[in-house]
PDB file of C-alpha atoms in Angstrom:
ATOM      1  CA  MET P   1     -60.631 118.861 -43.869  1.00 73.00           C
ATOM      2  CA  TYR P   2     -59.704 121.436 -41.230  1.00 78.00           C
ATOM      3  CA  VAL P   3     -56.246 122.986 -41.336  1.00 74.00           C
ATOM      4  CA  ALA P   4     -55.175 125.084 -38.368  1.00 70.00           C
ATOM      5  CA  PRO P   5     -54.217 128.639 -39.275  1.00 71.00           C
ATOM      6  CA  HIS P   6     -50.519 129.452 -39.404  1.00 67.00           C
ATOM      7  CA  ARG P   7     -49.183 131.380 -36.448  1.00 65.00           C
ATOM      8  CA  HIS P   8     -47.414 134.541 -37.451  1.00 60.00           C
ATOM      9  CA  GLY P   9     -45.327 134.997 -34.324  1.00 62.00           C
ATOM     10  CA  MET P  10     -43.008 132.309 -33.082  1.00 68.00           C
ATOM     11  CA  VAL P  11     -43.346 131.505 -29.422  1.00 67.00           C
ATOM     12  CA  GLN P  12     -40.347 129.751 -27.966  1.00 77.00           C
ATOM     13  CA  ASP P  13     -39.822 128.408 -24.506  1.00 85.00           C
ATOM     14  CA  HIS P  14     -36.089 128.920 -24.106  1.00 89.00           C
ATOM     15  CA  VAL P  15     -35.909 126.851 -20.922  1.00 90.00           C
ATOM     16  CA  ALA P  16     -37.589 123.923 -22.666  1.00 90.00           C
ATOM     17  CA  LEU P  17     -35.189 124.218 -25.606  1.00 91.00           C
ATOM     18  CA  VAL P  18     -32.191 124.085 -23.254  1.00 90.00           C
ATOM     19  CA  GLU P  19     -33.656 121.070 -21.467  1.00 92.00           C
ATOM     20  CA  ILE P  20     -34.201 119.303 -24.786  1.00 93.00           C
ATOM     21  CA  ASP P  21     -30.602 120.022 -25.797  1.00 93.00           C
ATOM     22  CA  LEU P  22     -29.237 118.716 -22.473  1.00 92.00           C
ATOM     23  CA  THR P  23     -31.397 115.603 -22.714  1.00 94.00           C
ATOM     24  CA  GLY P  24     -30.010 114.970 -26.187  1.00 94.00           C
ATOM     25  CA  GLU P  25     -26.452 115.313 -24.882  1.00 93.00           C
ATOM     26  CA  LEU P  26     -27.183 112.778 -22.143  1.00 93.00           C
ATOM     27  CA  MET P  27     -28.747 110.358 -24.616  1.00 94.00           C
ATOM     28  CA  ILE P  28     -25.757 110.576 -26.950  1.00 94.00           C
ATOM     29  CA  ALA P  29     -23.321 110.028 -24.082  1.00 94.00           C
ATOM     30  CA  ALA P  30     -25.331 107.089 -22.739  1.00 93.00           C
ATOM     31  CA  ALA P  31     -25.442 105.457 -26.164  1.00 94.00           C
ATOM     32  CA  ALA P  32     -21.680 105.844 -26.574  1.00 93.00           C
ATOM     33  CA  ALA P  33     -20.803 104.661 -23.046  1.00 91.00           C
ATOM     34  CA  SER P  34     -19.285 101.242 -22.543  1.00 91.00           C
ATOM     35  CA  GLU P  35     -20.861 100.840 -19.100  1.00 89.00           C
ATOM     36  CA  ASP P  36     -24.544 100.199 -18.411  1.00 89.00           C
ATOM     37  CA  ARG P  37     -25.127 103.566 -16.743  1.00 90.00           C
ATOM     38  CA  LEU P  38     -23.521 106.956 -16.675  1.00 91.00           C
ATOM     39  CA  SER P  39     -21.965 107.774 -13.322  1.00 92.00           C
ATOM     40  CA  PRO P  40     -23.277 110.806 -11.436  1.00 92.00           C
ATOM     41  CA  ASP P  41     -19.893 112.470 -12.002  1.00 91.00           C
ATOM     42  CA  ARG P  42     -20.133 111.890 -15.769  1.00 90.00           C
ATOM     43  CA  ILE P  43     -23.669 113.289 -15.829  1.00 90.00           C
ATOM     44  CA  ASP P  44     -22.518 116.367 -13.924  1.00 91.00           C
ATOM     45  CA  GLU P  45     -19.654 116.764 -16.385  1.00 90.00           C
ATOM     46  CA  LEU P  46     -22.003 116.554 -19.372  1.00 88.00           C
ATOM     47  CA  LEU P  47     -24.435 119.023 -17.834  1.00 87.00           C
ATOM     48  CA  ASP P  48     -21.574 121.332 -16.827  1.00 85.00           C
ATOM     49  CA  VAL P  49     -22.573 121.177 -13.170  1.00 81.00           C
ATOM     50  CA  GLU P  50     -20.093 122.313 -10.573  1.00 78.00           C
ATOM     51  CA  ALA P  51     -20.329 120.928  -7.066  1.00 63.00           C
ATOM     52  CA  GLU P  52     -21.712 123.477  -4.666  1.00 60.00           C
ATOM     53  CA  ALA P  53     -19.739 124.133  -1.519  1.00 47.00           C
ATOM     54  CA  GLY P  54     -21.390 122.266   1.340  1.00 49.00           C
ATOM     55  CA  ALA P  55     -23.775 120.337  -0.884  1.00 56.00           C
ATOM     56  CA  GLY P  56     -25.031 117.169   0.713  1.00 55.00           C
ATOM     57  CA  ASP P  57     -23.876 118.055   4.218  1.00 53.00           C
ATOM     58  CA  GLY P  58     -27.448 118.056   5.540  1.00 52.00           C
ATOM     59  CA  GLU P  59     -27.625 121.780   6.295  1.00 51.00           C
ATOM     60  CA  ALA P  60     -30.573 123.743   4.997  1.00 45.00           C
TER      61      ALA P  60
END
């Protein structure tokens, strides 16, 4: 039986870890919600997103 050698250094993708944490927060909130879906405002609140000035006004 082959066993892969142990890696001595830990490699971490910090962006991936943050995304996993945020996904977990969304899953917990969705499971606890009384409605079928989380509203976009609730998702933004959970992800700590602030509306950008001029967002969605069609200007690039």
